[in-house]
Each structure stands twice: as structure tokens, then as C-alpha cells.
């Protein structure tokens, strides 16, 4: 036995038993170059998934058993490096060279398209000079109305374009309206389609109100049993393959609830909104639709697409909204440090709420790495309307919405189509328009007027539909999240008892 402290002699491998790694690489490049499937996979490797497909194929068919594991883990990048270092003594095949050249050309075109997408979508904060953009928007100082008159009266201000509203007494921003907020039609269509799928498959959290309001993101569960987890509000995984303009399917429970609250909605909406675009209320009768087959929808895909849609809204807001509004989110996002809207944890997040999200377009899929994700919760809405109310203690002062589509009933004027937003406390009507970003103080009296076809069942509703999404948060979110972080609320309890139906604590105007 060797003395204590003496090193054992290392066993030396026989030179004949070990193939130099350089020779292994040369043979690997040669074999891949003669494999048409591998060359095709390499040429089309534009995403992480496609790169993985190439690596898996090469590892399965061409990599020897003694290939170094560390090299195999990052085979795609390593292979491109090795192929680029090929010499005239061991040149790569014409097929492999063509595949690499094609991939490079397509990636260059994709990068140019991605830059154009980012520019038109206004999600590059470094490229957009926010001050110059906001300086072009008129600022209006408006007075708060007496408490007994919190509804838009005749000659009250109507916002039909860009506007910044400040309270005349405090100079505080009470609302910002930016129309044509996103100049990229593909981005807007992606977000609108994500909202549409959420509306089609998720339960509405306000069954007694007109339209649909579906929660998205992290939820606190039922009022009687607060819990913290991703929303569990899926009510269907299949939808009719062919739907009309108003894609959401009516629910019997919504119709019954609307019937029970008809009188209350009528009195409240008529009293507070009056003749400025709102309509009286009575229960909606669902139109008859014929289904021709069904389409399967994966709830996880809906979660991922909506998390990406909210990420687009949030990055758009970071770029175009005043800093006073954006900075007001800091105490909630930085101090509490809640999870961001990450598709139930399937989107990895790092420091400061940054992660990777994807935008799927008809011809391209753009991936945004290390981008800031949206705050943890929000809502998707379609033809939603509610009487005058206010949210008193939302954990971030401002709410942010983005109307993604608005198709009109041609039998009515744009104004009479309804669906307008009222900041009733200051006598402001923000006329509904597609592709409009609005930020406001939810603790002020506000409402959304009824939409075309509501509530008269005899009125034609063909052609009308209004959709959008909003960043809103329950006032109970900080307390419940702290309890969860401290371990006093188990993840299993949240999974077992979480329900849909988180409703913001609101106060209604009497």
C-alpha cells in the first residue's frame, strides 16, 4: 500500500484505444454533410425547438458513444463553430455549406423583420423618445364633479383622440388615452386572437354583468377561501370550428343572472351614464348559432399566448405612457416582488421580472429574451359593460387597458354602438376605438357603457364585437401573496381549493 500522502499513479489510456477529438469532429462534419435529413433540419433551425431537433438527430445517428457529454449538451452551436473552422484539407460538403448559408440568410431576414416588428409595436424603450411622443398629446385639466353629480352631463369632455387628463386641483394624471397605440397590425391581431381564445374557453368572473370578463394570470381564489395560484377558470377545451363575428358562446347562467339583475342594471346605468352613449339594460337573448364541428384548444397554449399578449401590452405601456404612471407600479412589483404573468410558471423568469416570451405571427415566430413580463394578473373582456363603480385599494394606483378590436353594427352610428369608457368623477367620456391604450385611476368613479345589441333582444347584433385586455389587480393580492411566501398558505391548498371568480373589491355609486 502506498504511504499516506502519496498520490496514486494515474492509469494511462492506450494511444491506440483513443481517437483524437479532431478526427471525431472531422468525421462528424463529413457524415452530417452527406445526410439530407440533417442538412434540412439545420437549414430550418430558426427556433430553439428546431435547433433541438437537429441536435437530437445528429446525436442519434452520427455521434459516437464516447463523444464528450459537455460537447453534446451544446451540440448545435458547437457544430456551427466546427463547420466554420473547416479547412481546405477537410472541406465541408456542398450540401452542408448550402444549408448553413440558407439558414444564415433566413435568420438575417427574420432579424430585419423582428426589428421592424419591435419598431412598429413600440416595445423598444430605447428607440422611442417618450417625452417627444407625450409632448404631442394635448393635456386637459378637468375639475372633479360634485359627489352628487358623478356622471357625464351635456357638454362634458369627450375624448376622441389622444389626451392626457389632469385633475385641475391636484395636477395628478387621472387618465391617459393613446389611440393607434401599436402601429403593427400583426402584433395587434396576435393579441386580439389571444384574448378571443381566453374569452371562448374561460368563465366570466361577473356573470351578472353584460358581456364577458375572464381573469388571466395569478388569482387569489374565492372570497371565502383566499389562496394563491394561477387561475383555474377553464370551462371548455373545444369550440365550434366556425363562429360569427361575436365568437364567444353565450352561457345559460349568464342569461339567468342578467335576468335577475335587469332592474338594478337599468336603474344604475340609466341614472349615472344617461344619454352619452349608454343604453338601458334588460337581459340579453343569445342568438342562435349552428356549429359545424369543433376545434380543440389546449388551455396551456391559451395561457402562454395570453401571457405573451400581456407582455406586449406591458412593454408598450413602458414605452408610451408617462413615467408617473409606470413608476407607480414600482412599490408593487419591486418591493412585493410577485411572480410575473408567466403562463403558470412555464415561462422562466429571472431578475426584475424578465423572461422569454413568443409572438406567433402568420409567417414568423418572434422570441423576446430577457424582456420584462407583465404584472401578475389581468383580465380579458368582450362586450363587457358595468355601471358606475370604483376600486378603492388596488395595490398599484393605475389600471392599463388595450382595446384590441372593435367591429361595428352598421345599423348604428359609432357612438350608438356603445361600449364607451366613462371617467364619471370628472365628466369624461372616452369614446371606444380599436387599438387604444387607456390608463386611469380605478379609485375614481368610472364605468363602461352597454354595447350594441344590449339589452334589446330584437336589435340586430350581427357585425358587432369589442374586445380588449387590462392590467388590474385585486386589493387583497399583497396580503395573500405575503402569506403564501411565508409558508402559511401551502401550494397544495391553493391547488385544491382555488376557484375562478376573483372579483375586485368595489364600491358602487348609490
Coordinates of C-alpha atoms in Angstrom, one line a residue:
X1 CA 0.0 0.0 0.0
X2 CA 1.3 3.5 -0.7
X3 CA 2.3 5.7 2.1
X4 CA -0.1 8.2 3.5
X5 CA 0.0 11.3 1.4
X6 CA 1.5 9.6 -1.7
X7 CA -0.5 10.1 -4.9
X8 CA -1.6 7.1 -6.8
X9 CA -0.3 6.8 -10.3
X10 CA -2.9 7.7 -12.9
X11 CA -3.9 5.0 -15.3
X12 CA -2.8 5.8 -18.8
X13 CA -5.1 5.0 -21.8
X14 CA -3.6 3.2 -24.7
X15 CA -3.0 5.6 -27.6
X16 CA -4.5 3.0 -29.9
X17 CA -7.7 3.0 -27.9
X18 CA -8.4 6.7 -28.1
X19 CA -9.4 8.5 -31.3
X20 CA -8.3 12.2 -31.3
X21 CA -11.2 14.5 -30.9
X22 CA -10.3 16.5 -34.0
X23 CA -10.7 13.3 -36.1
X24 CA -14.1 12.7 -34.5
X25 CA -15.2 16.2 -35.4
X26 CA -14.0 15.9 -39.0
X27 CA -15.9 12.6 -39.4
X28 CA -19.0 14.1 -37.8
X29 CA -19.0 17.1 -40.2
X30 CA -18.5 14.7 -43.1
X31 CA -21.3 12.4 -42.0
X32 CA -23.8 15.2 -41.4
X33 CA -22.9 16.8 -44.8
X34 CA -23.9 13.5 -46.5
X35 CA -27.2 13.3 -44.5
X36 CA -30.0 15.1 -46.4
X37 CA -32.3 15.0 -43.3
X38 CA -29.7 16.6 -41.1
X39 CA -29.0 19.3 -43.7
X40 CA -32.7 20.0 -44.0
X41 CA -33.1 20.2 -40.2
X42 CA -30.0 22.6 -40.0
X43 CA -31.4 24.9 -42.7
X44 CA -34.7 25.2 -40.9
X45 CA -33.3 25.6 -37.4
X46 CA -34.7 29.1 -36.6
X47 CA -36.0 28.4 -33.1
X48 CA -34.8 26.6 -30.0
X49 CA -37.1 23.7 -30.8
X50 CA -35.8 23.3 -34.3
X51 CA -32.2 23.5 -33.1
X52 CA -33.0 20.8 -30.6
X53 CA -34.5 18.6 -33.4
X54 CA -31.2 18.9 -35.4
X55 CA -29.1 18.1 -32.3
X56 CA -31.3 15.1 -31.4
X57 CA -31.0 13.7 -35.0
X58 CA -27.2 14.1 -35.1
X59 CA -26.8 12.6 -31.6
X60 CA -28.9 9.7 -32.6
X61 CA -27.4 8.9 -35.9
X62 CA -23.8 10.3 -36.1
X63 CA -22.3 10.9 -32.7
X64 CA -20.1 8.1 -31.3
X65 CA -20.8 6.7 -27.8
X66 CA -17.6 8.2 -26.4
X67 CA -18.5 11.8 -27.5
X68 CA -17.8 14.2 -24.6
X69 CA -21.1 15.0 -22.8
X70 CA -20.2 18.6 -22.3
X71 CA -19.9 19.0 -26.1
X72 CA -23.1 17.1 -26.7
X73 CA -25.1 19.4 -24.4
X74 CA -24.4 22.4 -26.7
X75 CA -24.0 20.4 -29.9
X76 CA -25.8 22.9 -32.2
X77 CA -23.6 25.9 -31.5
X78 CA -20.5 23.7 -31.4
X79 CA -21.3 22.1 -34.7
X80 CA -21.7 25.5 -36.4
X81 CA -18.3 26.6 -35.0
X82 CA -16.6 23.4 -36.2
X83 CA -18.1 23.7 -39.6
X84 CA -17.0 27.3 -39.8
X85 CA -13.4 26.3 -39.0
X86 CA -13.2 23.6 -41.7
X87 CA -10.0 23.8 -43.8
X88 CA -9.3 23.1 -47.4
X89 CA -7.8 19.8 -46.3
X90 CA -11.1 18.7 -44.9
X91 CA -13.8 20.9 -46.5
X92 CA -17.5 20.6 -45.8
X93 CA -19.8 19.2 -48.4
X94 CA -21.7 21.4 -50.8
X95 CA -25.0 20.3 -49.2
X96 CA -23.9 21.3 -45.7
X97 CA -22.5 24.6 -47.0
X98 CA -25.8 25.4 -48.7
X99 CA -27.8 24.5 -45.6
X100 CA -25.6 26.8 -43.4
X101 CA -25.8 29.6 -46.0
X102 CA -29.6 29.3 -46.3
X103 CA -30.1 29.3 -42.5
X104 CA -27.9 32.4 -42.3
X105 CA -29.8 34.3 -45.0
X106 CA -33.2 33.4 -43.5
X107 CA -32.1 34.4 -40.0
X108 CA -30.9 37.7 -41.3
X109 CA -34.3 38.3 -43.0
X110 CA -36.0 37.3 -39.7
X111 CA -33.9 39.7 -37.7
X112 CA -34.8 42.5 -40.0
X113 CA -38.5 41.6 -39.7
X114 CA -38.2 41.4 -36.0
X115 CA -36.6 44.8 -35.8
X116 CA -39.5 46.2 -37.9
X117 CA -42.0 44.4 -35.6
X118 CA -40.4 45.9 -32.5
X119 CA -40.4 49.3 -34.0
X120 CA -44.0 49.3 -35.2
X121 CA -45.2 47.6 -32.0
X122 CA -43.5 50.4 -29.9
X123 CA -41.9 48.0 -27.5
X124 CA -38.3 49.2 -27.7
X125 CA -38.0 51.8 -25.0
X126 CA -34.5 52.8 -26.2
X127 CA -35.8 53.7 -29.7
X128 CA -38.9 55.7 -28.8
X129 CA -38.4 59.1 -27.2
X130 CA -41.2 59.1 -24.7
X131 CA -41.1 62.8 -23.9
X132 CA -41.4 63.8 -27.5
X133 CA -44.3 61.4 -28.0
X134 CA -46.2 62.6 -24.9
X135 CA -45.5 66.3 -25.7
X136 CA -47.6 65.9 -28.8
X137 CA -50.6 64.8 -26.8
X138 CA -52.8 67.6 -25.5
X139 CA -53.2 67.9 -21.8
X140 CA -56.6 68.9 -20.3
X141 CA -57.1 70.0 -16.7
X142 CA -60.5 69.0 -15.5
X143 CA -62.3 69.5 -12.3
X144 CA -63.8 66.8 -10.1
X145 CA -67.6 66.9 -10.2
X146 CA -69.6 67.2 -7.0
X147 CA -70.3 63.8 -5.4
X148 CA -74.0 64.0 -6.2
X149 CA -73.3 64.5 -10.0
X150 CA -70.7 61.8 -10.9
X151 CA -71.8 61.1 -14.4
X152 CA -71.1 62.7 -17.8
X153 CA -73.5 65.6 -18.5
X154 CA -74.1 67.5 -21.6
X155 CA -71.1 69.5 -22.8
X156 CA -68.8 67.2 -20.7
X157 CA -65.5 66.5 -22.3
X158 CA -65.4 63.7 -24.9
X159 CA -62.0 62.2 -25.8
X160 CA -62.0 61.1 -29.4
X161 CA -58.2 61.1 -29.8
X162 CA -55.0 61.3 -27.8
X163 CA -55.5 63.0 -24.5
X164 CA -53.9 63.4 -21.1
X165 CA -56.2 64.4 -18.3
X166 CA -55.0 66.0 -15.1
X167 CA -57.1 67.0 -12.1
X168 CA -57.3 70.8 -12.1
X169 CA -56.8 70.9 -8.3
X170 CA -54.0 68.4 -7.7
X171 CA -52.4 68.3 -11.2
X172 CA -52.4 64.5 -10.8
X173 CA -52.8 62.4 -14.0
X174 CA -56.3 60.9 -13.8
X175 CA -56.4 59.3 -17.3
X176 CA -54.3 58.9 -20.5
X177 CA -55.7 58.0 -23.9
X178 CA -53.5 57.0 -26.8
X179 CA -55.2 55.8 -30.0
X180 CA -53.4 53.8 -32.7
X181 CA -51.1 52.8 -29.9
X182 CA -49.5 49.9 -31.8
X183 CA -48.8 50.5 -35.4
X184 CA -48.0 46.8 -36.1
X185 CA -51.2 45.1 -37.4
X186 CA -49.8 41.6 -36.9
X187 CA -49.0 42.3 -33.3
X188 CA -52.5 43.7 -32.7
X189 CA -54.0 40.6 -34.4
X190 CA -51.9 38.3 -32.2
X191 CA -53.1 40.0 -29.0
X192 CA -56.7 40.1 -30.2
X193 CA -56.7 36.4 -31.1
X194 CA -55.2 35.5 -27.7
X195 CA -57.9 37.5 -26.0
X196 CA -60.5 35.8 -28.2
X197 CA -59.3 32.3 -27.2
X198 CA -59.4 33.3 -23.5
X199 CA -63.0 34.5 -23.8
X200 CA -64.1 31.4 -25.6
X201 CA -62.7 29.0 -23.0
X202 CA -62.8 30.8 -19.7
X203 CA -65.6 31.6 -17.2
X204 CA -66.6 35.2 -16.8
X205 CA -66.0 36.5 -13.3
X206 CA -69.1 38.7 -13.4
X207 CA -71.9 36.6 -14.5
X208 CA -74.5 39.2 -13.6
X209 CA -73.0 41.9 -15.9
X210 CA -73.2 42.3 -19.7
X211 CA -70.6 40.6 -21.8
X212 CA -67.6 38.6 -20.6
X213 CA -64.7 39.4 -18.2
X214 CA -62.3 36.5 -17.9
X215 CA -59.5 36.6 -15.4
X216 CA -55.9 35.8 -16.6
X217 CA -52.8 35.3 -14.6
X218 CA -52.4 34.7 -10.8
X219 CA -55.5 34.6 -8.7
X220 CA -56.4 34.7 -5.0
X221 CA -59.2 32.1 -5.2
X222 CA -62.7 32.6 -3.8
X223 CA -63.5 35.4 -1.3
X224 CA -64.4 32.8 1.3
X225 CA -61.1 30.9 0.9
X226 CA -58.2 33.0 -0.2
X227 CA -55.5 31.1 -2.0
X228 CA -52.7 31.9 -4.4
X229 CA -52.0 30.2 -7.7
X230 CA -52.6 30.5 -11.5
X231 CA -56.3 30.9 -12.4
X232 CA -58.3 27.7 -12.8
X233 CA -61.2 29.1 -14.8
X234 CA -61.3 26.8 -17.9
X235 CA -64.9 25.8 -18.7
X236 CA -64.3 24.3 -22.2
X237 CA -61.5 22.9 -24.3
X238 CA -63.4 22.8 -27.6
X239 CA -65.1 25.5 -29.5
X240 CA -67.2 25.4 -32.7
X241 CA -64.9 25.5 -35.8
X242 CA -66.9 28.3 -37.4
X243 CA -68.2 31.2 -35.4
X244 CA -69.6 34.5 -36.3
X245 CA -68.1 37.9 -35.5
X246 CA -69.0 37.6 -31.9
X247 CA -67.1 34.4 -31.2
X248 CA -67.9 33.8 -27.5
X249 CA -70.6 31.3 -26.8
X250 CA -73.4 32.6 -24.5
X251 CA -73.9 30.8 -21.2
X252 CA -77.2 30.0 -19.7
X253 CA -76.0 31.1 -16.3
X254 CA -75.1 34.5 -17.7
X255 CA -78.6 34.9 -19.2
X256 CA -80.3 33.9 -16.0
X257 CA -78.1 36.2 -13.9
X258 CA -78.7 39.1 -16.3
X259 CA -82.4 38.5 -15.9
X260 CA -82.3 38.7 -12.2
X261 CA -80.2 41.9 -12.2
X262 CA -82.1 43.5 -15.0
X263 CA -83.9 46.1 -12.9
X264 CA -80.9 47.0 -11.0
X265 CA -78.7 47.5 -14.1
X266 CA -81.4 49.5 -15.8
X267 CA -81.7 51.9 -12.9
X268 CA -78.0 52.2 -12.2
X269 CA -76.8 52.6 -15.8
X270 CA -79.6 55.0 -16.8
X271 CA -79.1 57.2 -13.7
X272 CA -75.3 57.5 -13.9
X273 CA -74.5 57.3 -17.6
X274 CA -77.5 59.0 -19.1
X275 CA -77.7 59.7 -22.8
X276 CA -74.0 59.8 -23.5
X277 CA -73.6 56.5 -25.3
X278 CA -75.0 54.2 -22.7
X279 CA -78.2 52.2 -23.1
X280 CA -80.8 50.9 -20.7
X281 CA -80.5 47.3 -19.6
X282 CA -82.5 44.2 -19.9
X283 CA -81.4 40.5 -20.3
X284 CA -79.6 39.6 -23.5
X285 CA -81.1 36.8 -25.5
X286 CA -78.4 34.7 -27.1
X287 CA -78.5 34.5 -30.8
X288 CA -78.9 31.1 -32.5
X289 CA -75.7 29.6 -33.9
X290 CA -75.1 26.4 -35.8
X291 CA -71.9 24.5 -35.0
X292 CA -70.1 22.7 -37.8
X293 CA -67.6 20.6 -35.9
X294 CA -65.3 21.6 -33.1
X295 CA -61.8 22.8 -32.6
X296 CA -59.6 21.5 -29.7
X297 CA -57.9 24.2 -27.7
X298 CA -55.1 23.5 -25.2
X299 CA -55.5 25.7 -22.1
X300 CA -51.8 25.7 -21.6
X301 CA -51.3 27.3 -25.0
X302 CA -54.0 29.8 -24.2
X303 CA -52.2 30.7 -21.0
X304 CA -48.9 31.1 -22.9
X305 CA -50.3 33.2 -25.7
X306 CA -52.1 35.5 -23.2
X307 CA -49.0 35.9 -21.1
X308 CA -47.2 37.0 -24.2
X309 CA -50.1 39.3 -25.1
X310 CA -50.0 40.9 -21.7
X311 CA -46.2 41.2 -22.0
X312 CA -46.7 43.1 -25.3
X313 CA -49.2 45.4 -23.5
X314 CA -46.8 46.0 -20.6
X315 CA -43.8 46.7 -22.8
X316 CA -46.0 49.0 -25.0
X317 CA -47.1 50.8 -21.8
X318 CA -43.4 51.2 -20.7
X319 CA -42.7 52.8 -24.0
X320 CA -45.6 55.3 -24.4
X321 CA -47.2 56.0 -21.0
X322 CA -46.0 58.8 -18.8
X323 CA -43.3 57.9 -16.2
X324 CA -45.7 58.9 -13.4
X325 CA -47.9 56.0 -14.3
X326 CA -45.2 53.5 -14.8
X327 CA -43.3 54.4 -11.7
X328 CA -46.4 54.0 -9.6
X329 CA -46.1 50.2 -10.2
X330 CA -42.7 50.0 -8.6
X331 CA -43.8 49.6 -4.9
X332 CA -46.0 46.7 -6.0
X333 CA -43.6 45.0 -8.5
X334 CA -40.2 45.7 -6.8
X335 CA -41.0 45.7 -3.1
X336 CA -43.6 42.9 -3.0
X337 CA -41.8 41.0 -5.9
X338 CA -44.7 38.9 -7.0
X339 CA -44.4 36.5 -9.9
X340 CA -45.0 38.0 -13.3
X341 CA -47.6 36.7 -15.7
X342 CA -45.5 33.7 -16.7
X343 CA -48.1 31.2 -18.1
X344 CA -48.3 29.3 -14.8
X345 CA -44.5 29.1 -14.4
X346 CA -43.9 27.7 -17.9
X347 CA -42.1 30.9 -18.9
X348 CA -38.8 31.0 -17.0
X349 CA -38.2 34.4 -15.3
X350 CA -35.1 36.0 -13.9
X351 CA -34.2 39.1 -12.1
X352 CA -36.6 42.1 -12.2
X353 CA -39.4 40.1 -13.7
X354 CA -37.7 39.5 -17.0
X355 CA -38.3 36.3 -19.1
X356 CA -38.7 34.9 -22.5
X357 CA -41.9 35.2 -24.4
X358 CA -43.0 34.4 -28.0
X359 CA -45.2 36.2 -30.5
X360 CA -46.6 33.8 -33.2
X361 CA -47.4 35.6 -36.5
X362 CA -48.7 34.0 -39.7
X363 CA -45.3 33.9 -41.3
X364 CA -42.9 34.2 -38.3
X365 CA -42.4 33.5 -34.7
X366 CA -40.5 36.1 -32.8
X367 CA -38.9 35.2 -29.4
X368 CA -38.0 38.0 -27.0
X369 CA -35.3 37.1 -24.5
X370 CA -34.8 38.8 -21.2
X371 CA -37.8 41.0 -21.7
X372 CA -39.9 42.4 -18.9
X373 CA -43.1 40.3 -18.3
X374 CA -46.4 41.8 -17.4
X375 CA -47.6 42.2 -13.8
X376 CA -49.1 39.1 -12.3
X377 CA -52.9 39.5 -13.0
X378 CA -55.3 41.0 -15.5
X379 CA -58.5 40.4 -17.4
X380 CA -59.7 39.7 -20.9
X381 CA -63.0 41.3 -21.9
X382 CA -65.5 41.0 -24.7
X383 CA -68.6 43.3 -25.0
X384 CA -68.3 43.9 -21.3
X385 CA -70.2 46.7 -19.6
X386 CA -70.8 47.7 -16.0
X387 CA -72.4 50.6 -14.2
X388 CA -70.6 53.4 -12.3
X389 CA -68.3 52.0 -9.6
X390 CA -64.8 52.3 -8.3
X391 CA -62.0 50.1 -7.0
X392 CA -60.8 51.7 -3.8
X393 CA -57.5 50.0 -2.9
X394 CA -55.9 48.4 -5.9
X395 CA -52.2 47.7 -5.0
X396 CA -51.0 49.8 -7.9
X397 CA -52.7 53.2 -8.4
X398 CA -53.3 52.9 -12.2
X399 CA -55.0 50.3 -14.4
X400 CA -54.0 49.9 -18.0
X401 CA -56.2 48.6 -20.8
X402 CA -55.8 48.0 -24.5
X403 CA -58.8 47.7 -26.8
X404 CA -57.7 45.2 -29.4
X405 CA -60.7 45.1 -31.8
X406 CA -64.0 46.8 -32.4
X407 CA -66.3 45.9 -35.2
X408 CA -69.4 48.0 -35.5
X409 CA -73.1 47.3 -36.1
X410 CA -73.6 49.1 -39.4
X411 CA -77.3 49.9 -38.4
X412 CA -76.0 52.3 -35.7
X413 CA -73.6 55.2 -35.5
X414 CA -70.2 54.6 -33.9
X415 CA -71.4 56.5 -30.9
X416 CA -74.6 54.5 -30.6
X417 CA -72.7 51.2 -30.8
X418 CA -71.8 51.9 -27.2
X419 CA -69.0 50.3 -25.2
X420 CA -67.5 53.7 -24.2
X421 CA -65.5 54.3 -21.1
X422 CA -66.6 57.0 -18.7
X423 CA -64.5 58.6 -16.0
X424 CA -67.7 59.7 -14.3
X425 CA -65.9 61.5 -11.4
X426 CA -64.7 64.2 -13.8
X427 CA -67.3 64.1 -16.5
X428 CA -65.2 62.5 -19.2
X429 CA -66.3 60.1 -21.9
X430 CA -63.5 58.2 -23.7
X431 CA -65.1 57.1 -27.0
X432 CA -64.4 53.5 -27.8
X433 CA -62.0 52.8 -30.6
X434 CA -59.8 49.8 -31.6
X435 CA -56.1 49.8 -30.8
X436 CA -56.5 52.3 -27.9
X437 CA -54.4 52.2 -24.8
X438 CA -56.0 53.8 -21.7
X439 CA -54.6 54.3 -18.3
X440 CA -56.8 55.6 -15.4
X441 CA -57.2 55.8 -11.7
X442 CA -59.6 53.0 -10.7
X443 CA -60.3 54.6 -7.3
X444 CA -62.3 57.3 -9.2
X445 CA -65.9 56.7 -10.3
X446 CA -65.9 55.1 -13.7
X447 CA -67.9 52.7 -15.9
X448 CA -68.2 51.1 -19.4
X449 CA -71.5 51.7 -21.1
X450 CA -73.5 48.9 -22.7
X451 CA -72.8 47.7 -26.2
X452 CA -74.8 47.4 -29.4
X453 CA -77.4 44.7 -29.0
X454 CA -77.6 45.2 -25.3
X455 CA -80.1 44.7 -23.9
X456 CA -82.8 44.8 -26.6
X457 CA -83.1 41.2 -28.0
X458 CA -84.8 42.5 -31.1
X459 CA -81.8 44.7 -32.1
X460 CA -79.5 43.1 -34.6
X461 CA -76.1 42.3 -33.2
X462 CA -74.5 40.9 -36.4
X463 CA -71.2 42.5 -37.1
X464 CA -70.6 44.0 -33.6
X465 CA -67.9 42.8 -31.3
X466 CA -65.5 44.7 -29.0
X467 CA -62.5 43.0 -27.2
X468 CA -59.6 44.0 -25.1
X469 CA -57.4 43.2 -22.1
X470 CA -56.5 45.1 -19.0
X471 CA -53.8 45.0 -16.2
X472 CA -55.8 45.0 -13.0
X473 CA -55.1 43.5 -9.6
X474 CA -57.2 42.6 -6.5
X475 CA -56.7 44.7 -3.4
X476 CA -56.1 41.5 -1.5
X477 CA -53.2 40.4 -3.7
X478 CA -50.4 41.7 -1.5
X479 CA -51.7 40.2 1.8
X480 CA -52.4 36.8 0.3
X481 CA -49.1 36.7 -1.6
X482 CA -47.1 37.5 1.6
X483 CA -49.0 34.7 3.4
X484 CA -48.1 32.4 0.6
X485 CA -44.4 33.4 0.6
X486 CA -44.2 33.0 4.4
X487 CA -45.3 29.4 4.1
X488 CA -48.6 29.9 5.9
X489 CA -50.5 29.0 2.8
X490 CA -49.4 25.8 1.1
X491 CA -49.2 25.3 -2.6
X492 CA -51.3 22.2 -2.3
X493 CA -54.0 24.1 -0.5
X494 CA -54.0 26.6 -3.3
X495 CA -54.2 23.8 -5.9
X496 CA -57.1 22.0 -4.2
X497 CA -59.3 24.9 -3.3
X498 CA -58.6 27.6 -5.9
X499 CA -61.6 28.8 -7.8
X500 CA -62.2 31.3 -10.5
X501 CA -64.2 34.3 -9.7
X502 CA -61.8 36.8 -8.1
X503 CA -63.7 40.0 -8.0
X504 CA -62.1 43.3 -7.2
X505 CA -63.4 44.9 -4.0
X506 CA -65.6 47.6 -5.4
X507 CA -67.9 50.3 -4.2
X508 CA -71.0 51.1 -6.2
X509 CA -72.5 54.5 -6.6
X510 CA -75.8 54.6 -4.7

